[in-house]
Amino acid sequence: MNIVLGITGGIAAYKAPDLVRRLRERGGDVQIVMTASAEEFVTSTALQAVSGRPIRSNLWDKEAEAAMSHIELARWADIVLIAPATAEIMARIVSGGAPDLLTTICLATEAPIALAPAMNRVMWSNPATQANRRVLESRGTHILGPAVGSQACGETGAGRMLDPDTIAAAVFDIGTIQGEGLLDNRKVVITAGPTREAIDPVRYITNRSSGKMGYAIARAAAAQGADVVLISGPVDLPDPPGVEVRNVTTAQEMHDATHDCVKEADIFVAAAAVADYRPKDLKEQKIKKNDESMTLDLVRCPDILASVAALDAGPFTVGFAAETEKVDEYARSKLENKALDMIIANRVGNDCGFDRDDNAVNVLWSEGEKRYPQAQKSKLARDLVELIAERYYAARGTDTQPRLSVISTTD
Ligand code: C5P
C-alpha cells in the first residue's frame, strides 16, 4: 500500500517515526510530507532514516517536484494519512485551501484520506473543530480517534493521538475492503515474479521481472474482498497484507503450486515471467571454464497459463503478454492459442515494463479491448482488477456483482 503520511505540528509528531515503522512492518510504502511546523517537533533526518524515502515538505522544491510532482504524489497514494492532525490542518482541508504541499495533495488525491487528530482537549471540543470534524466525515474522510487520556499540556481529556499501532491497523482496514468488494467470496490465484532455473549449484537462468505488477494485482484483488493466493518467484517485495503467499523458485514448482490450488479458484491471473526453458541436466558440481565456448542443452518448462486455461471448468483465466514489438498482434494470437479469457499486453524492453513502478497496458479479450495509459502499477492494478471482475461476471453470465468498494468509489 502506498501511503502518503502527512505530519503536522503537534507534540504527538514525536511518535511519527514509530508510526512509520508500524506502517512499513505491515507492508506499507511510506512517503512522508511534513508541514513547516511539524519540523519543530521531529527531525526530517530521523523520519528519512525510518521511511527510507526523502522527506517532502516544500511545494516549491524544484528538484523534488521534478522527481515526483505533487500531482504524481497525489496519484501515487493508495491512502493519505495525516498523523498527527492538528486543528489547523483540519480547518485548512475543510476550507479547500492549498497553501502548502500537504493540503495540495489532499485536494489533488482521489485516494481515501484518514486523519488522526491530536490536540489539547479544549481545542478538540471547540465547536469550530467539531464542525470541521463533521464536515470532513460527511465528505468521507476517516477520523481516527482521538484517544482520551493525559495530555502533553498536563490536562486530561479527549485529544491524544491514537497509538501508532492502532493507527497503522486502521489504515490497512480502510485500504482493505470489508464486506462490499467486487470480488467478495471469490478465490483468486495469481502468479508473480521471475523463476530461476538452475544450471549448476551456483548459477541459474532468470529474467528481469520484479514481481511488482503481480503483487499490486494481489493487493488490489484482496482489497476487493477476494481470497487471494499469490504464488511468487524470488522477489524483493514484502508479502501483501491479507494475502496467502506461496514462495517458489522454479517454473516446475510454480506449476505444481498453481495446480495445487487453482481448481477451486474463480479467477487465475498469470503475471509471472516464467522461464520458457530450463537446463536439461542440473550439473551437480560447478561447471569449469575449460573451453572457449560451451553449449547448454535446454528443455521447455511447463506452460502454467496454458495448462490452467485447458482445465475443464477451470477459472476465468487472465494472461500477460510482455512483448518488445508487435505487442497487440502477438498478444491477440496468445489469447487465441492459449484459449484465455483475457490478456494484458505491455511493451517491455529498454525503458518500460520490467522493474519499474509504472506501466501502460492494453487489455484484450475476444469481443473487445481497453487501453490503460502509463500509470503507477498500484493504480493500474486497481483498474485491472475492476475490469477483470467485470469481464468475469459477464463471462459467467451474472450481473450480480456487488457495488463498488471504498477504494473504487474514490478512484
Ligand atoms: O507465451 P508467453 O510466455 O509469452 O506467455 C506469457 C504468459 O504466459 C504470462 O501470463 C505468463 O505468466 C504465462 N506463462 C506461464 N508459464 C510459462 C510461460 C508463460 O504461465 N511457462
Coordinates of C-alpha atoms and ligand atoms in Angstrom, one line a residue:
M1 CA 0.0 0.0 0.0
N2 CA 1.4 3.4 -1.0
I3 CA 0.9 5.7 2.0
V4 CA 1.4 9.5 1.9
L5 CA 2.0 10.2 5.6
G6 CA 1.3 13.9 6.4
I7 CA 2.9 15.1 9.7
T8 CA 1.7 18.3 11.1
G9 CA 2.9 20.5 14.0
G10 CA 1.6 18.9 17.2
I11 CA 3.7 17.4 20.0
A12 CA 2.5 13.9 19.1
A13 CA 4.7 14.3 16.0
Y14 CA 7.4 12.7 18.2
K15 CA 5.6 9.4 17.7
A16 CA 5.8 9.7 13.9
P17 CA 9.0 7.5 13.5
D18 CA 7.3 4.7 15.4
L19 CA 4.1 5.1 13.2
V20 CA 6.3 4.9 10.1
R21 CA 7.8 1.7 11.3
R22 CA 4.4 0.2 12.1
L23 CA 3.1 1.1 8.6
R24 CA 6.2 -0.4 7.0
E25 CA 6.0 -3.6 9.0
R26 CA 2.6 -4.2 7.6
G27 CA 3.9 -3.8 4.0
G28 CA 3.3 0.0 3.5
D29 CA 5.5 2.1 1.3
V30 CA 5.6 5.4 3.2
Q31 CA 6.2 8.8 1.7
I32 CA 6.4 11.5 4.4
V33 CA 5.1 15.0 3.7
M34 CA 5.8 17.4 6.6
T35 CA 4.4 20.8 7.3
A36 CA 6.8 23.6 8.3
S37 CA 5.5 23.5 11.9
A38 CA 6.0 19.7 12.1
E39 CA 9.7 20.3 11.7
E40 CA 9.7 22.0 15.1
F41 CA 8.7 18.7 16.8
V42 CA 10.5 15.9 14.9
T43 CA 13.6 16.0 12.6
S44 CA 13.4 15.1 9.0
T45 CA 16.7 13.2 9.4
A46 CA 15.0 10.7 11.7
L47 CA 12.0 10.4 9.5
Q48 CA 14.0 9.9 6.4
A49 CA 16.0 7.1 8.1
V50 CA 12.9 5.2 9.1
S51 CA 10.9 5.8 5.9
G52 CA 13.7 5.1 3.5
R53 CA 12.5 8.0 1.3
P54 CA 13.5 11.6 1.1
I55 CA 11.1 13.8 3.1
R56 CA 8.9 16.2 1.2
S57 CA 7.9 19.4 2.7
N58 CA 8.0 22.2 0.2
L59 CA 5.7 22.7 -2.7
W60 CA 8.3 24.9 -4.4
D61 CA 11.2 22.4 -4.1
K62 CA 12.1 22.2 -7.9
E63 CA 14.3 19.2 -7.6
A64 CA 11.8 17.1 -5.6
E65 CA 9.0 18.2 -7.9
A66 CA 10.9 17.2 -10.9
A67 CA 11.4 13.7 -9.5
M68 CA 7.7 13.3 -8.4
S69 CA 5.4 16.2 -8.7
H70 CA 2.7 16.9 -6.1
I71 CA 0.1 15.7 -8.5
E72 CA 2.0 12.4 -9.1
L73 CA 2.3 12.0 -5.3
A74 CA -1.4 12.5 -5.0
R75 CA -2.0 9.8 -7.7
W76 CA 0.7 7.5 -6.2
A77 CA -1.1 7.4 -2.8
D78 CA -3.4 4.5 -2.1
I79 CA -4.2 6.4 1.1
V80 CA -3.3 9.8 2.6
L81 CA -2.9 9.6 6.3
I82 CA -2.3 12.7 8.4
A83 CA -0.9 11.9 11.9
P84 CA -0.8 13.9 14.0
A85 CA -3.5 16.1 12.5
T86 CA -3.8 19.5 14.2
A87 CA -7.0 21.6 14.4
E88 CA -5.3 23.9 11.8
I89 CA -4.9 21.2 9.1
M90 CA -8.5 20.1 9.7
A91 CA -9.7 23.6 9.1
R92 CA -7.5 24.1 6.1
I93 CA -8.7 20.8 4.5
V94 CA -12.3 21.8 5.2
S95 CA -11.8 25.2 3.5
G96 CA -10.3 23.6 0.4
G97 CA -7.2 25.8 0.5
A98 CA -3.9 24.6 -0.8
P99 CA -1.2 26.9 0.6
D100 CA 1.3 24.1 1.1
L101 CA 2.3 20.7 -0.2
L102 CA 0.2 18.6 2.2
T103 CA -3.0 20.5 1.6
T104 CA -2.4 20.5 -2.1
I105 CA -2.0 16.7 -2.1
C106 CA -5.3 16.4 -0.1
L107 CA -7.1 18.4 -2.7
A108 CA -5.5 16.6 -5.6
T109 CA -5.8 13.0 -4.5
E110 CA -8.6 10.5 -5.3
A111 CA -7.4 8.2 -2.6
P112 CA -9.1 7.9 0.8
I113 CA -7.9 10.4 3.4
A114 CA -7.5 9.5 7.1
L115 CA -6.8 11.9 9.9
A116 CA -5.5 11.1 13.4
P117 CA -6.3 14.3 15.3
A118 CA -4.0 15.2 18.2
M119 CA -4.5 18.5 20.2
N120 CA -5.4 19.9 23.5
R121 CA -8.8 18.7 24.8
V122 CA -10.3 22.2 24.7
M123 CA -9.1 22.7 21.1
W124 CA -10.7 19.4 20.2
S125 CA -14.0 20.1 21.8
N126 CA -14.2 23.6 20.4
P127 CA -17.3 24.0 18.3
A128 CA -15.2 25.1 15.3
T129 CA -13.1 21.9 15.4
Q130 CA -16.2 19.8 15.9
A131 CA -17.9 21.4 13.0
N132 CA -14.8 20.7 10.9
R133 CA -14.8 17.1 12.0
R134 CA -18.4 16.7 11.0
V135 CA -17.8 18.3 7.5
L136 CA -14.8 16.0 7.0
E137 CA -16.8 12.9 8.0
S138 CA -19.6 13.9 5.7
R139 CA -17.1 14.0 2.8
G140 CA -15.9 10.5 3.6
T141 CA -12.7 11.4 5.4
H142 CA -11.8 8.8 8.1
I143 CA -11.3 10.4 11.5
L144 CA -9.1 8.0 13.7
G145 CA -9.6 8.9 17.3
P146 CA -8.5 10.9 19.2
A147 CA -8.0 8.9 22.4
V148 CA -8.9 10.1 25.8
G149 CA -6.2 10.4 28.5
S150 CA -3.4 12.5 29.9
Q151 CA -2.1 15.1 27.5
A152 CA 1.3 16.7 27.0
C153 CA -0.1 20.0 28.2
G154 CA -0.8 18.5 31.6
E155 CA -4.6 18.2 31.1
T156 CA -6.7 15.1 30.8
G157 CA -9.4 14.5 28.2
A158 CA -10.1 13.7 24.5
G159 CA -7.3 14.8 22.2
R160 CA -4.4 12.4 22.5
M161 CA -3.3 10.8 19.2
L162 CA -4.2 7.1 19.0
D163 CA -1.2 4.9 19.5
P164 CA 0.8 4.2 16.3
D165 CA -0.1 0.5 16.1
T166 CA -3.8 1.3 16.2
I167 CA -3.5 3.9 13.5
A168 CA -1.5 1.5 11.3
A169 CA -4.1 -1.2 11.7
A170 CA -6.9 1.2 10.9
V171 CA -5.1 2.4 7.8
F172 CA -4.9 -1.1 6.4
D173 CA -8.5 -1.7 7.3
I174 CA -9.5 1.3 5.3
G175 CA -7.4 0.2 2.3
T176 CA -8.8 -3.4 2.5
I177 CA -12.4 -3.6 1.7
Q178 CA -14.6 -5.1 4.3
G179 CA -17.8 -6.6 3.0
E180 CA -18.8 -4.8 -0.2
G181 CA -15.9 -5.7 -2.5
L182 CA -16.3 -6.5 -6.2
L183 CA -14.7 -9.9 -5.5
D184 CA -16.2 -10.9 -2.2
N185 CA -16.4 -14.6 -1.8
R186 CA -14.2 -15.2 -4.9
K187 CA -10.9 -17.0 -4.9
V188 CA -8.2 -15.5 -7.0
V189 CA -4.9 -17.3 -7.7
I190 CA -2.0 -15.1 -9.0
T191 CA 1.5 -15.9 -10.1
A192 CA 4.2 -13.2 -9.9
G193 CA 7.9 -12.6 -10.3
P194 CA 10.5 -14.5 -12.2
T195 CA 11.5 -18.1 -11.9
R196 CA 15.1 -19.4 -11.5
E197 CA 16.3 -22.4 -13.4
A198 CA 19.5 -23.9 -12.0
I199 CA 22.4 -24.6 -14.3
D200 CA 24.8 -25.8 -11.6
P201 CA 24.9 -25.3 -7.8
V202 CA 25.9 -21.6 -8.2
R203 CA 24.3 -20.4 -11.5
Y204 CA 20.8 -20.1 -12.8
I205 CA 18.7 -18.6 -15.7
T206 CA 16.3 -15.9 -14.7
N207 CA 14.9 -12.6 -16.1
R208 CA 14.3 -9.0 -15.1
S209 CA 10.8 -9.4 -13.6
S210 CA 10.5 -7.6 -10.3
G211 CA 7.1 -9.1 -9.3
K212 CA 5.7 -5.5 -8.8
M213 CA 2.7 -5.9 -11.2
G214 CA 1.6 -9.3 -9.8
Y215 CA 2.0 -8.1 -6.2
A216 CA 0.0 -5.0 -7.0
I217 CA -2.8 -7.1 -8.5
A218 CA -2.8 -9.3 -5.4
R219 CA -3.2 -6.3 -3.2
A220 CA -5.9 -4.8 -5.4
A221 CA -7.8 -8.2 -5.6
A222 CA -7.6 -8.6 -1.8
A223 CA -8.8 -5.0 -1.3
Q224 CA -11.9 -6.0 -3.4
G225 CA -12.6 -8.8 -0.9
A226 CA -11.1 -11.7 -2.8
D227 CA -9.5 -14.6 -1.1
V228 CA -6.1 -14.3 -2.8
V229 CA -3.3 -16.9 -3.1
L230 CA -0.1 -15.4 -4.6
I231 CA 2.4 -17.8 -6.0
S232 CA 5.6 -15.9 -6.1
G233 CA 9.0 -16.5 -7.6
P234 CA 12.1 -14.9 -5.9
V235 CA 11.4 -11.2 -5.5
D236 CA 12.4 -8.5 -3.1
L237 CA 8.9 -7.4 -2.0
P238 CA 7.0 -7.6 1.3
D239 CA 4.1 -10.0 1.4
P240 CA 0.9 -8.1 0.7
P241 CA -1.3 -7.9 3.8
G242 CA -4.2 -10.3 3.9
V243 CA -2.8 -12.4 1.0
E244 CA -1.6 -16.0 1.3
V245 CA 1.9 -16.1 -0.3
R246 CA 3.5 -19.3 -1.5
N247 CA 7.1 -18.9 -2.4
V248 CA 8.6 -21.0 -5.2
T249 CA 11.8 -20.9 -7.2
T250 CA 11.5 -22.9 -10.5
A251 CA 8.8 -23.0 -13.2
Q252 CA 8.0 -26.6 -12.3
E253 CA 7.5 -25.6 -8.6
M254 CA 5.3 -22.7 -9.7
H255 CA 3.3 -25.0 -12.0
D256 CA 2.8 -27.5 -9.1
A257 CA 1.8 -24.9 -6.6
T258 CA -0.6 -23.3 -9.0
H259 CA -2.3 -26.6 -9.8
D260 CA -2.5 -27.3 -6.1
C261 CA -4.9 -24.5 -5.5
V262 CA -6.3 -23.4 -8.9
K263 CA -9.1 -25.9 -9.1
E264 CA -11.2 -24.1 -6.5
A265 CA -10.3 -20.7 -7.9
D266 CA -12.7 -18.4 -9.7
I267 CA -10.0 -16.3 -11.4
F268 CA -6.4 -17.1 -12.3
V269 CA -4.0 -14.3 -13.2
A270 CA -0.6 -15.3 -14.6
A271 CA 1.6 -12.3 -14.0
A272 CA 4.8 -14.3 -13.5
A273 CA 7.6 -14.1 -16.0
V274 CA 8.1 -17.9 -16.1
A275 CA 11.2 -19.3 -17.8
D276 CA 10.3 -20.8 -21.1
Y277 CA 13.3 -23.2 -21.0
R278 CA 15.5 -24.8 -18.3
P279 CA 18.8 -26.6 -18.5
K280 CA 18.2 -30.2 -19.4
D281 CA 20.5 -31.5 -16.7
L282 CA 21.4 -29.9 -13.4
K283 CA 25.1 -30.3 -13.0
E284 CA 26.0 -31.5 -9.5
Q285 CA 29.3 -29.6 -9.4
K286 CA 30.2 -26.1 -10.6
I287 CA 30.9 -26.1 -14.3
K288 CA 34.5 -25.2 -15.0
K289 CA 35.6 -22.8 -17.8
N290 CA 37.8 -25.2 -19.7
D291 CA 36.7 -24.5 -23.3
E292 CA 36.5 -21.3 -25.3
S293 CA 32.8 -21.8 -25.8
M294 CA 30.1 -24.0 -24.3
T295 CA 26.6 -25.1 -25.1
L296 CA 23.8 -25.6 -22.7
D297 CA 21.0 -28.1 -23.6
L298 CA 17.7 -26.6 -22.7
V299 CA 14.2 -28.1 -22.5
R300 CA 10.8 -26.5 -22.3
C301 CA 9.3 -25.6 -19.0
P302 CA 5.6 -26.3 -18.5
D303 CA 3.3 -23.5 -19.7
I304 CA 1.4 -22.9 -16.5
L305 CA -1.1 -20.5 -18.0
A306 CA -2.0 -22.7 -21.0
S307 CA -2.4 -25.7 -18.6
V308 CA -4.8 -23.8 -16.4
A309 CA -6.8 -22.5 -19.4
A310 CA -7.1 -26.1 -20.6
L311 CA -8.7 -27.3 -17.4
D312 CA -12.3 -28.5 -17.6
A313 CA -14.5 -26.0 -15.7
G314 CA -11.3 -24.0 -14.9
P315 CA -11.2 -20.5 -13.6
F316 CA -11.6 -17.3 -15.6
T317 CA -8.0 -17.1 -16.9
V318 CA -6.0 -13.9 -17.5
G319 CA -2.5 -13.9 -19.0
F320 CA 0.1 -11.3 -19.6
A321 CA 2.0 -10.7 -22.8
A322 CA 5.3 -8.9 -22.4
E323 CA 6.5 -8.1 -25.9
T324 CA 9.2 -5.9 -27.3
E325 CA 7.4 -5.5 -30.7
K326 CA 4.0 -6.1 -32.4
V327 CA 2.5 -6.0 -28.9
D328 CA -1.2 -6.2 -29.8
E329 CA -0.7 -8.7 -32.6
Y330 CA 1.4 -11.2 -30.5
A331 CA -1.0 -10.7 -27.6
R332 CA -4.1 -11.5 -29.6
S333 CA -2.5 -14.6 -31.0
K334 CA -1.6 -15.7 -27.4
L335 CA -5.2 -15.0 -26.3
E336 CA -6.4 -17.4 -29.0
N337 CA -3.7 -20.0 -28.9
K338 CA -3.8 -20.5 -25.2
A339 CA -7.6 -20.2 -25.1
L340 CA -7.5 -17.4 -22.5
D341 CA -10.4 -15.3 -21.3
M342 CA -8.3 -12.1 -21.3
I343 CA -4.8 -11.0 -21.9
I344 CA -2.9 -7.9 -20.6
A345 CA -0.3 -6.8 -23.1
N346 CA 2.6 -4.5 -22.4
R347 CA 5.7 -3.4 -24.1
V348 CA 8.9 -4.4 -22.4
G349 CA 12.5 -3.5 -23.0
N350 CA 14.8 -0.6 -22.7
D351 CA 12.7 1.8 -20.8
C352 CA 9.4 0.2 -20.0
G353 CA 7.7 -2.7 -18.3
F354 CA 10.1 -4.6 -16.1
D355 CA 11.3 -3.5 -12.7
R356 CA 9.5 -0.1 -12.7
D357 CA 6.8 1.4 -10.6
D358 CA 4.6 2.3 -13.6
N359 CA 3.4 0.7 -16.7
A360 CA 1.0 1.1 -19.7
V361 CA -1.1 -1.8 -20.9
N362 CA -3.7 -2.8 -23.5
V363 CA -6.2 -5.5 -22.4
L364 CA -7.7 -7.7 -25.0
W365 CA -10.5 -10.3 -24.9
S366 CA -12.4 -12.0 -27.6
E367 CA -15.0 -9.2 -28.1
G368 CA -13.1 -6.2 -27.1
E369 CA -10.1 -4.3 -25.8
K370 CA -9.3 -1.5 -23.4
R371 CA -6.2 0.7 -23.2
Y372 CA -4.7 2.0 -20.0
P373 CA -2.1 4.8 -20.3
Q374 CA 1.1 5.0 -18.2
A375 CA 0.2 4.9 -14.5
Q376 CA 1.6 3.7 -11.2
K377 CA 1.3 -0.1 -11.0
S378 CA -0.8 0.2 -7.8
K379 CA -3.4 2.4 -9.6
L380 CA -3.2 0.3 -12.8
A381 CA -3.7 -2.9 -10.7
R382 CA -6.9 -1.5 -9.2
D383 CA -8.3 -0.6 -12.6
L384 CA -7.3 -4.0 -14.0
V385 CA -9.0 -5.8 -11.1
E386 CA -12.2 -3.9 -11.7
L387 CA -12.0 -4.8 -15.4
I388 CA -11.2 -8.5 -14.6
A389 CA -14.2 -8.6 -12.2
E390 CA -16.5 -7.0 -14.8
R391 CA -15.4 -9.5 -17.6
Y392 CA -15.5 -12.4 -15.1
Y393 CA -19.1 -11.7 -14.2
A394 CA -20.0 -11.1 -17.9
A395 CA -18.4 -14.4 -18.9
R396 CA -20.2 -16.3 -16.1
G397 CA -23.5 -14.7 -17.3
T398 CA -24.2 -12.9 -14.0
D399 CA -24.5 -9.3 -13.3
T400 CA -25.0 -9.8 -9.6
Q401 CA -21.6 -8.3 -8.7
P402 CA -21.6 -6.3 -5.5
R403 CA -21.4 -2.5 -5.5
L404 CA -18.1 -0.7 -5.9
S405 CA -15.8 -0.6 -2.9
V406 CA -14.3 2.1 -0.7
I407 CA -11.2 2.3 -2.9
S408 CA -13.0 2.1 -6.2
T409 CA -15.6 4.8 -5.5
T410 CA -12.8 7.2 -4.7
D411 CA -10.6 6.2 -7.7
Ligands
C5P1 O1 3.9 -17.4 -24.2 P1 4.4 -16.3 -23.2 O2 5.4 -16.8 -22.3 O3 4.7 -15.0 -23.9 O4 3.0 -16.0 -22.4 C1 3.1 -15.1 -21.3 C2 2.0 -15.5 -20.3 O5 2.1 -16.9 -20.1 C3 2.2 -14.8 -19.0 O6 0.9 -14.6 -18.4 C4 3.0 -15.8 -18.2 O7 2.7 -15.7 -16.8 C5 2.4 -17.1 -18.7 N1 3.4 -18.2 -18.7 C6 3.2 -19.3 -17.9 N2 4.1 -20.4 -18.0 C7 5.2 -20.4 -18.8 C8 5.4 -19.2 -19.6 C9 4.5 -18.2 -19.6 O8 2.3 -19.4 -17.1 N3 6.0 -21.4 -18.8

